[in-house]
XYZ file of C-alpha atoms in Angstrom:
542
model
C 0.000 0.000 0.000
C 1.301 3.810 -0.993
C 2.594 5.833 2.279
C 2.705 9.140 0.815
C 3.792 12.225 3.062
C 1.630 15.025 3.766
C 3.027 17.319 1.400
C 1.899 14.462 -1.269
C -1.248 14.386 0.187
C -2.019 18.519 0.542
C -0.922 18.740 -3.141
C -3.749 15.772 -4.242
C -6.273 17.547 -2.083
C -5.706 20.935 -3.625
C -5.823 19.868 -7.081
C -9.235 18.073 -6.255
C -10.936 21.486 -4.945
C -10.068 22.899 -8.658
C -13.467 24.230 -9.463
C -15.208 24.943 -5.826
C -12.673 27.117 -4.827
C -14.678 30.336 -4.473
C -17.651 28.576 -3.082
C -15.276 27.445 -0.262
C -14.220 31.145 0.059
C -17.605 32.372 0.434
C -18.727 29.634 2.961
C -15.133 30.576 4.768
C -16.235 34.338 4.742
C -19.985 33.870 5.681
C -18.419 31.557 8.828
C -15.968 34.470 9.943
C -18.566 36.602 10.118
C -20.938 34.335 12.394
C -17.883 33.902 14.778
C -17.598 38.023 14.623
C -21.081 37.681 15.475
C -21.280 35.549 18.521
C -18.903 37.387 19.850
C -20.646 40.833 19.346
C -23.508 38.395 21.291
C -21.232 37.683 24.406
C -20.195 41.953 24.348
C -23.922 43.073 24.507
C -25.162 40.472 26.746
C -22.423 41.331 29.356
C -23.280 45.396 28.782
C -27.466 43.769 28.981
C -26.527 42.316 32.434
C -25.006 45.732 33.680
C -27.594 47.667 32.382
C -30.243 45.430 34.042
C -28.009 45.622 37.485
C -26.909 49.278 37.111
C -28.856 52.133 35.282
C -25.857 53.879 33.641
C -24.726 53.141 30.010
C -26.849 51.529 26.561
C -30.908 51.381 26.781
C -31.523 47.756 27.921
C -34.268 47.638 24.735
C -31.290 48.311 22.380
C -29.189 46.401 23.445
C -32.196 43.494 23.711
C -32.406 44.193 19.898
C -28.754 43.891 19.138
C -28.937 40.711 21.015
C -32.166 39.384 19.124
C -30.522 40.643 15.896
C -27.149 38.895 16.587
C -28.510 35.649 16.716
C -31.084 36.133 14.123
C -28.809 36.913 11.539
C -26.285 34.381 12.632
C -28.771 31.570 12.780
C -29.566 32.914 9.232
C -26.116 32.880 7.693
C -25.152 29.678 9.753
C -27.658 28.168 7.743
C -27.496 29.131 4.782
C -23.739 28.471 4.813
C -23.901 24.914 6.208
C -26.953 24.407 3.397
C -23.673 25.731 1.078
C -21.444 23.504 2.168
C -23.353 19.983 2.248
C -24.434 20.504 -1.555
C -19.879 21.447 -1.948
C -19.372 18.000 -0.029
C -21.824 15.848 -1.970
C -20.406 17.861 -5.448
C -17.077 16.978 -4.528
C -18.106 13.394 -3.557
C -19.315 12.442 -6.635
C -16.357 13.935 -8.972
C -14.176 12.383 -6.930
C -15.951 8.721 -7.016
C -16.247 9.525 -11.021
C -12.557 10.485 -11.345
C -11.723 6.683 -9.287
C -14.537 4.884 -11.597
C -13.198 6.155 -14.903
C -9.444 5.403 -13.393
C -10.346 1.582 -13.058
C -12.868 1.769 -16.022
C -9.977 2.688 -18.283
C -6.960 0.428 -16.167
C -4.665 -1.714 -18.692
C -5.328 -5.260 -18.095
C -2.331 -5.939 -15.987
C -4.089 -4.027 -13.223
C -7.156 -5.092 -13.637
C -6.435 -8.639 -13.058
C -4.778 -7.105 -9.702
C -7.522 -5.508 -8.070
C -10.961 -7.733 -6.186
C -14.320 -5.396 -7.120
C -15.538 -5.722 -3.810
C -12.165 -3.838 -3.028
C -12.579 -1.012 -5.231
C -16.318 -0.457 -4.120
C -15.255 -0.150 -0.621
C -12.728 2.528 -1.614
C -14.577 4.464 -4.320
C -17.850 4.884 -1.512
C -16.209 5.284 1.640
C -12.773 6.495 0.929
C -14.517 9.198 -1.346
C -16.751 10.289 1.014
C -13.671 10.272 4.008
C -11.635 12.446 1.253
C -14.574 14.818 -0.134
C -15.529 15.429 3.295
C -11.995 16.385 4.984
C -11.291 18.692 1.903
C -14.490 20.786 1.965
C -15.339 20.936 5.339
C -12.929 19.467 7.931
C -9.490 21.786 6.635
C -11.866 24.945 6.586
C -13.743 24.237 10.106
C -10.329 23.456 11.463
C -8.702 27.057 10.216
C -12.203 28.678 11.217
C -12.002 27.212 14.537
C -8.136 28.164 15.249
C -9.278 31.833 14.372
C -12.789 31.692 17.281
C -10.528 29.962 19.717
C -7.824 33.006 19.009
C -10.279 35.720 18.953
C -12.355 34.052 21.984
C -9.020 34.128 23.948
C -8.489 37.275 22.932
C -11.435 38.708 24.302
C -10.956 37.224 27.296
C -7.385 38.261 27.494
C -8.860 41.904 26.922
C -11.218 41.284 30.500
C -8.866 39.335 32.623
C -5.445 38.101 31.242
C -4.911 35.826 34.415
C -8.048 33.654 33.483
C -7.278 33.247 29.913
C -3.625 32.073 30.740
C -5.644 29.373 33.246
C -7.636 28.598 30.765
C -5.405 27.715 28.438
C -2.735 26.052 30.650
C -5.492 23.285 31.556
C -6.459 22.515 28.232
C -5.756 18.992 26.921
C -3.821 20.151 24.469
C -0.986 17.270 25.136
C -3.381 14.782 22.561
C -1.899 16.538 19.401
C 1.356 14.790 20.155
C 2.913 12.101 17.955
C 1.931 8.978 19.499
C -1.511 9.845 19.117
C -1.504 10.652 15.125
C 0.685 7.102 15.220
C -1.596 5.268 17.022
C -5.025 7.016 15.256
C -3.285 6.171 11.599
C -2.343 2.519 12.759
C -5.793 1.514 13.767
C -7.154 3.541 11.076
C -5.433 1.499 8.231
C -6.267 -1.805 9.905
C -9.804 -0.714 9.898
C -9.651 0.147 6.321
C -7.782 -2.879 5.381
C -10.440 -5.246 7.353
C -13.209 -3.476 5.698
C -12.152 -3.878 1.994
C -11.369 -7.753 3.225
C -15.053 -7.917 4.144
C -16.380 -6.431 1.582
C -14.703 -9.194 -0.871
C -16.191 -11.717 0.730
C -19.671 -9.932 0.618
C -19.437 -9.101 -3.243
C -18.663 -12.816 -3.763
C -21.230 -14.234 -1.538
C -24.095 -12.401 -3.385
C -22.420 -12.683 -6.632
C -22.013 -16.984 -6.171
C -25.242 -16.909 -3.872
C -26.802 -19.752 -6.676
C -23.676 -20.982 -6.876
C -22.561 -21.404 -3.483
C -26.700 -22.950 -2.968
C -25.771 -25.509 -5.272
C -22.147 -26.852 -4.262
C -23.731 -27.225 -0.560
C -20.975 -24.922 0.569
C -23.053 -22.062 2.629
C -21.811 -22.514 5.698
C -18.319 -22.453 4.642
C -19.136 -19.010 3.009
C -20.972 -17.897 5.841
C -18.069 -18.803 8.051
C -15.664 -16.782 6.150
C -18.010 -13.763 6.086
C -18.679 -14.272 10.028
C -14.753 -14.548 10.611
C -14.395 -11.145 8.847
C -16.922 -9.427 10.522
C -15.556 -10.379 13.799
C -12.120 -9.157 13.205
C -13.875 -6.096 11.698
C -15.749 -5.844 15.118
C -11.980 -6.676 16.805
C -10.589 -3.695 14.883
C -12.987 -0.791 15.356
C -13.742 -1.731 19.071
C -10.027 -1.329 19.582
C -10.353 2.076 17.872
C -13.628 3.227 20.159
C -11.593 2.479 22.969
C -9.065 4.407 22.152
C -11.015 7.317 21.358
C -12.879 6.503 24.394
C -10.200 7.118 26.631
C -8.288 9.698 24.977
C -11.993 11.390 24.997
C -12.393 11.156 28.580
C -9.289 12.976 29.840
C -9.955 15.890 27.479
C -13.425 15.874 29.149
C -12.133 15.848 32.457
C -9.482 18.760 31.765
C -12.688 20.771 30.281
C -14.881 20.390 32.859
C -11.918 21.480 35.135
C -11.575 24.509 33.189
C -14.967 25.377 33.646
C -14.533 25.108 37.395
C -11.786 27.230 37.504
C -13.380 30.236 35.535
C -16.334 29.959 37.516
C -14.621 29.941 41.315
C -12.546 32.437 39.802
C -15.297 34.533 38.603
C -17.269 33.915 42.182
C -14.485 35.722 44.146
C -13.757 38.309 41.571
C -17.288 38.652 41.867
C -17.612 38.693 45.517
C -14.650 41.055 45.789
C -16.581 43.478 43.882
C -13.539 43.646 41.171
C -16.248 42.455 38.480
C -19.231 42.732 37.346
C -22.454 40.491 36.990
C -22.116 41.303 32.873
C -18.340 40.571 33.176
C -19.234 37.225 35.099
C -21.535 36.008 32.358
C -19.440 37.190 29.942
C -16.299 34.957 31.692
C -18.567 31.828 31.758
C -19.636 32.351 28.121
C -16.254 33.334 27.029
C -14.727 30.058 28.316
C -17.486 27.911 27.242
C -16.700 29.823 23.223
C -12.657 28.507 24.079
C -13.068 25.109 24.869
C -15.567 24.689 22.451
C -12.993 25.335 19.839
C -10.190 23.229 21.392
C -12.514 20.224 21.963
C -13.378 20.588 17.807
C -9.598 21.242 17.195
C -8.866 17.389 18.938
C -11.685 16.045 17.599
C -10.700 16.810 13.739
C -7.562 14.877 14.596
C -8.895 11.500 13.711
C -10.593 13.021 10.555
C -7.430 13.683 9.312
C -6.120 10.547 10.108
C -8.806 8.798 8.362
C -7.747 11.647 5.511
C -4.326 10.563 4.908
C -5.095 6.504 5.387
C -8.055 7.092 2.755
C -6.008 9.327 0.272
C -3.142 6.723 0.981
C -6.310 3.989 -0.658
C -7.320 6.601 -3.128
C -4.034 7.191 -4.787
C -2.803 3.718 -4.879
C -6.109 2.788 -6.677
C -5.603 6.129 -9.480
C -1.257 5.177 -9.355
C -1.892 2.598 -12.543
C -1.647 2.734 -16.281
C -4.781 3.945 -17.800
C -5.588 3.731 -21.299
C -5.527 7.018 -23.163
C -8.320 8.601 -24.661
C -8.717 9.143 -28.356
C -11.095 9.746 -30.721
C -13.055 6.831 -32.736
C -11.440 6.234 -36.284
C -14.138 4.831 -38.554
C -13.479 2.636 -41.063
C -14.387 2.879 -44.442
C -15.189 -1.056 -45.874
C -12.410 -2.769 -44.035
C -10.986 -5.542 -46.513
C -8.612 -7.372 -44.361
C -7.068 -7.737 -40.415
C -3.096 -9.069 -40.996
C -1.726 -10.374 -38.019
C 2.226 -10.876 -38.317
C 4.567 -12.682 -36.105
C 1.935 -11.852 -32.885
C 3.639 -12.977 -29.632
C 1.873 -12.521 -26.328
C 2.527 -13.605 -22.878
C 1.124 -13.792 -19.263
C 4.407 -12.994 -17.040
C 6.724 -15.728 -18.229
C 3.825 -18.056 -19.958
C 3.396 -17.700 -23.346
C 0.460 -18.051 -24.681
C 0.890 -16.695 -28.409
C 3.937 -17.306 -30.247
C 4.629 -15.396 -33.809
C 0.868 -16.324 -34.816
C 0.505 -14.763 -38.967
C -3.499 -14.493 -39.655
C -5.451 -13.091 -42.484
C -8.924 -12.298 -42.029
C -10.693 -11.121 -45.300
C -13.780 -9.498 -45.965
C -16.443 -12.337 -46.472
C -13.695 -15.388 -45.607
C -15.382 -16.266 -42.151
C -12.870 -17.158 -40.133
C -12.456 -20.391 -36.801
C -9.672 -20.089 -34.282
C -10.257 -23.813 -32.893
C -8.362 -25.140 -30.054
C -8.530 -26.135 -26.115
C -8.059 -24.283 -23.338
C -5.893 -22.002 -21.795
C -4.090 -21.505 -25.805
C -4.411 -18.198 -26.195
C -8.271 -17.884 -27.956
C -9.350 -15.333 -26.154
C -6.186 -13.739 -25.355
C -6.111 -12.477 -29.382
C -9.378 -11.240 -29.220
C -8.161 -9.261 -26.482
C -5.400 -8.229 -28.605
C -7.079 -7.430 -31.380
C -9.379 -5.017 -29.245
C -6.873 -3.434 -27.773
C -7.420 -4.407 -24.829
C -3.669 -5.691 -24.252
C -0.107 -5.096 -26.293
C 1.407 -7.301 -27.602
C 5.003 -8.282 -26.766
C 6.096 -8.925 -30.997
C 4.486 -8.244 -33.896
C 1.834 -6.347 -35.622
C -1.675 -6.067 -36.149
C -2.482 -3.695 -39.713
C -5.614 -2.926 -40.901
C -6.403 -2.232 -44.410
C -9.335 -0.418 -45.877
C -10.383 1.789 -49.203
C -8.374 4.394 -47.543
C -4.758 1.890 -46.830
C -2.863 -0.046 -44.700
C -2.786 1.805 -40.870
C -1.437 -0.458 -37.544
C -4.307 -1.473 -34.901
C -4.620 1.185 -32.094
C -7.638 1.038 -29.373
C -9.217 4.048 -31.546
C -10.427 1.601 -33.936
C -12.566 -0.422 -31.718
C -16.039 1.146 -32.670
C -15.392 -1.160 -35.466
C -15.538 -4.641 -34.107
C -18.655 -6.130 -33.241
C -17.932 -8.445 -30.112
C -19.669 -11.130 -28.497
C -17.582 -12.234 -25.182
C -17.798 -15.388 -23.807
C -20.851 -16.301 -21.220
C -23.407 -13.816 -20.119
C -22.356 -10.519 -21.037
C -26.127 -8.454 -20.117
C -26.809 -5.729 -17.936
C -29.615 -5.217 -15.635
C -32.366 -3.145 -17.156
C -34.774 -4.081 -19.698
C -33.914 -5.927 -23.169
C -34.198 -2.878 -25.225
C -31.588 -0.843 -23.244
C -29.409 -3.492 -23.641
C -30.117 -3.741 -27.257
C -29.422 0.102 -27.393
C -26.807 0.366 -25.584
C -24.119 -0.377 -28.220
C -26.632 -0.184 -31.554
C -25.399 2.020 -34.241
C -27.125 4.946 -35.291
C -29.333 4.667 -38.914
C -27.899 1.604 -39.216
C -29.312 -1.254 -41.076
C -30.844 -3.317 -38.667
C -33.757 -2.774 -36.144
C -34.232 -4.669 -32.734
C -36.911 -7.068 -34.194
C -34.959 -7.685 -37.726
C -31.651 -8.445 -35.421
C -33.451 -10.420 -32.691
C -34.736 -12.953 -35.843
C -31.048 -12.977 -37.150
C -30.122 -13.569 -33.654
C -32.557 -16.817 -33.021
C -33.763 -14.246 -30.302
C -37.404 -14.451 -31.897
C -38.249 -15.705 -27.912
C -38.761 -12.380 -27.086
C -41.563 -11.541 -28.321
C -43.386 -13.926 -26.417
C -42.259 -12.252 -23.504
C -45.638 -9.874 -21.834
C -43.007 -6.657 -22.051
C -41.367 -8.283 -25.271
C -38.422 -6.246 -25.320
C -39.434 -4.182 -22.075
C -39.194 -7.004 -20.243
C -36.785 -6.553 -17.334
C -33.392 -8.511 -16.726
C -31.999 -9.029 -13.928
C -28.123 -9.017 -12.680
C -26.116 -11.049 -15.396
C -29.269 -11.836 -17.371
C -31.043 -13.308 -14.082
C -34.469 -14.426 -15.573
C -33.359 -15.690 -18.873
C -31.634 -18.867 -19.589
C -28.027 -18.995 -20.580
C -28.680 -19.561 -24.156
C -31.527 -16.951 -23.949
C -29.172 -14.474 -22.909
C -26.620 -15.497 -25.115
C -28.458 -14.721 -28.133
C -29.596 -11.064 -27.201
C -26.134 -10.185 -26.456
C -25.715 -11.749 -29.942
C -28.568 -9.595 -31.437
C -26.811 -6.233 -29.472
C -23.908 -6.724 -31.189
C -25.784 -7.002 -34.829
C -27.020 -3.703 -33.887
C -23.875 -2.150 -33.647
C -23.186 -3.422 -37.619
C -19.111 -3.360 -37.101
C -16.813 -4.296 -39.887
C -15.308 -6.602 -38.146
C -16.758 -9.486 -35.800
C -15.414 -11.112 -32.646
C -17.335 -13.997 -31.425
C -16.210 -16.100 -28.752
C -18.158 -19.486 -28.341
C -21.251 -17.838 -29.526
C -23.081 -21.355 -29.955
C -21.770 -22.728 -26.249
C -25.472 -21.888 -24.421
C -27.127 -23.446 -27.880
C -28.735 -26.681 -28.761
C -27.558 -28.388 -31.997
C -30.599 -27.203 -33.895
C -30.578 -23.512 -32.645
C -26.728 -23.366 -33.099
C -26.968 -24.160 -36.842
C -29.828 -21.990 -37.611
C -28.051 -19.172 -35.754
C -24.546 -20.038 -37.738
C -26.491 -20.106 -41.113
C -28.140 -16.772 -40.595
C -25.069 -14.897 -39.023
C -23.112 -16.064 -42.168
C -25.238 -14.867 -44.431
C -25.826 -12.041 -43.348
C -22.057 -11.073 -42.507
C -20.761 -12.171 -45.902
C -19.135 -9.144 -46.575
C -18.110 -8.766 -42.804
C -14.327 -9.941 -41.437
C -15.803 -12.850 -39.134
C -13.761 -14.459 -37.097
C -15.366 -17.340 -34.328
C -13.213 -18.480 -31.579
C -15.607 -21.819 -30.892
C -15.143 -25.511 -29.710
C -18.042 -26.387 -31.898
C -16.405 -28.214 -35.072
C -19.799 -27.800 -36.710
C -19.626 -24.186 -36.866
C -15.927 -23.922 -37.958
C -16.268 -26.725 -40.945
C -18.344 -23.716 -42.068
C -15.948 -20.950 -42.317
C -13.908 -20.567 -45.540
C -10.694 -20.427 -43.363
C -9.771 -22.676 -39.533
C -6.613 -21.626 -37.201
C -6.279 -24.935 -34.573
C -4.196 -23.705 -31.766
C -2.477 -26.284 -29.688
């Protein structure tokens, strides 16, 4: 895990609040004035008392209006800024969580394979949220509160310098020392590191749940999930106890402090070297100081939980992302060459100087068994990996250019297994369809085999559940089949689209899909030999 130091860390968070920098501002300048504010409230109650006691000086009604007025408009402000700053937080949350998403979204496949989903869920919703929150509120409060706790002292410095130095000598301000942040960071990391644990083991339990039904092994799972709770439970009672007790002393010092101002106040009082309005305006005074201190310790483990989750945060955005470019259409793609294409998993390799041509209507099989690098060169020639030697060119009406990822709006894929989202069928038939292109959902659902669908009472508004929960494996098969006709790419990437099929379904489905990509590149990565003995051209890998 990434230990970055703080200046690492201030730098991230600044570059984050790039675009709600003068909202902060304004909430920072609306706060200042409500702590001007309640402390124009503590200077005309104290002159209210006098008045009350002693005839000279203000009108008692004015200064009852300033009083009224004072917390009026500070209740006003107060709200409207904290109304400001929750909308800042949740703004901030959500970029942030986007900026993580599109970081994984867009990883190279060498990370990918590195990172557990329930992981990254764990990080991208609470981490977020611990990050979003410390950045917009918690550095702000924490300067806003420095400056009330100075100008509260201040104050009371102004009406009796031997209370504020009492005052401030009891504080518990001993718990900003290093072994605290040490110890706070410690059992913060743990916490976080037992939480993403448990939330792998959650994500897999409901994503198996069938699975796990059927194998008989529930209580295994349910075990695992228990055993992680409890030393989740382990972790974060440690942590309340620690905050428990470090809480309790600064209680104790406080309360002390309040003693002391108000037996000092009682024999000022009683000696007649203050007034009643100075007496209130002591015990208010002190309350408005350790207020302040009490929110100054209590930010402490904010920031700890800060750096631990910004620690999370950047480790998960460190990795290689794929660039961004912009889609390159092709204009009727005559032929894929593959040339001396070598690929390997860390020191396994699984493709060794392959040399393919697909042509425009020669339908192409890659036939072989497992684990011989099938699916691997679809991945290659999506883009979705590099290659360690060789070349993938592409040759059109317009010439011969090398493969890049901008090119992949022209392939048509169909990925092994269920590959549907949850929503209805016609979102996911939308979702990668082409626009004004040849095909409409019912003419590609025939092609497909899919014509099942319209028995359906929604027909293609029916609803689908998580991975195609609802349909059969076959069923689902075919409308990611039919999604893929929709998107009417040059070039088509199937990978065991018959697997989910009956005999008779599989050869209707390979009759239609070959007729109607005859001037397509096609190229089938399949273990059915029926399906291959129809393609023009057959690669066996072994």
């Amino acid at each position: 895990m990434i230990n970055s130091g703080l200046k690492q860390h201030l730098r991230w968070a600044w570059s984050i609040s790039q675009g709600y920098r003068s909202k902060l501002f304004l909430y920072f300048i609306l706060e200042l004035i409500c702590i001007g504010l309640s402390l124009v409230f503590v200077y005309l109650s104290k002159k209210a008392v006098d008045a009350a006691t002693s005839p000279d000086g203000l009108p008692l009604k004015w200064l009852l209006i300033g009083i009224v007025g004072s917390i009026a408009l500070n209740v006003g402000i107060k709200g409207y800024s904290g109304r400001l700053m929750e909308r800042i937080k949740l703004m901030l949350t959500l970029q942030l969580q986007r900026t993580m998403l599109d970081a994984q979204m867009l990883s190279v496949w060498k990370l990918i394979k590195n990172w557990h989903t329930g992981d990254i869920q764990i990080r991208i919703q609470t981490d977020c949220e611990e990050v979003a929150n410390t950045i917009a509120n918690n550095v702000l409060s924490f300067g806003l509160t420095i400056i009330q706790l100075l100008a509260s002292v201040g104050f009371l410095w102004y009406m009796d310098p031997m209370l504020a130095l009492m005052i401030l000598a009891i504080s518990p301000l001993f718990v900003f020392s290093k072994i605290y942040f040490r110890k706070m960071r410690k059992l913060s990391k743990e916490v976080k590191e037992e939480e993403s644990n448990f939330s792998k083991v959650l994500q897999e339990n409901l994503r198996f749940r069938l699975l796990i039904r059927a194998m008989g092994i529930f209580p295994k799972r349910r075990a695992k999930l228990t055993e992680s709770q409890q030393q989740l439970f382990l972790l974060k009672m440690r942590q309340l106890n620690f905050s428990t007790y470090t809480q309790g002393a600064m209680k104790v010092a406080m309360n002390a402090g309040y003693l002391v101002a108000f037996i000092w106040g009682i024999y000022r009082l009683q000696a007649g070297l203050i007034s009643f309005g100075t007496m209130t305006a002591f015990l208010q005074l002190v309350a408005r100081i350790q207020s302040p201190i009490l929110a100054l310790i209590s930010y402490i483990p904010g920031f700890v939980r800060f750096r631990v989750s910004a620690d999370r945060l950047l480790e998960l955005q460190a990795g290689e992302i794929e660039p961004q470019v912009t889609p390159q259409q092709l204009r009727a793609t005559k032929e894929l060459r593959i040339t001396d294409l070598s690929f390997r998993y860390e020191d396994k390799w699984v493709l060794q100087q392959l040399n393919l041509s697909l042509k425009a209507g020669e339908p192409t099989a890659i036939v072989g068994p497992s684990g011989k690098g099938k699916t691997t060169l679809i991945r290659l020639l999506l883009s979705l990996l590099k290659a360690e030697k060789g070349q993938i060119t592409l040759i059109d009406q317009q010439g011969e250019r090398p493969l890049t990822a901008s090119h992949r709006i022209n392939f048509a894929y169909i990925p092994q297994g269920n590959s549907l989202f949850s929503g209805t069928i016609r979102e996911n038939l939308m979702l990668h369809a082409k626009e004004n292109g040849p095909l409409d959902i019912d003419k590609a659902l025939r092609l497909a085999c899919a014509e099942f669908v319209f028995d359906f009472p929604e027909g293609v508004d029916t609803l689908v559940g998580e991975s195609g929960m609802g349909l059969s494996e076959g069923q689902a098969q075919r409308i990611a089949i039919a999604r893929a006709l929709l998107h009417d790419g040059d070039i088509w990437l199937f990978d065991e689209v018959t697997s989910a099929l009956d005999r008779t379904t599989a050869d209707t489905l390979t009759e239609r899909l070959l007729a109607y990509g005859k001037h397509k590149l096609c190229l089938f990565v399949t273990h059915d030999l029926h399906l291959a003995e129809k393609c023009q051209q057959r690669i066996y890998l072994d």
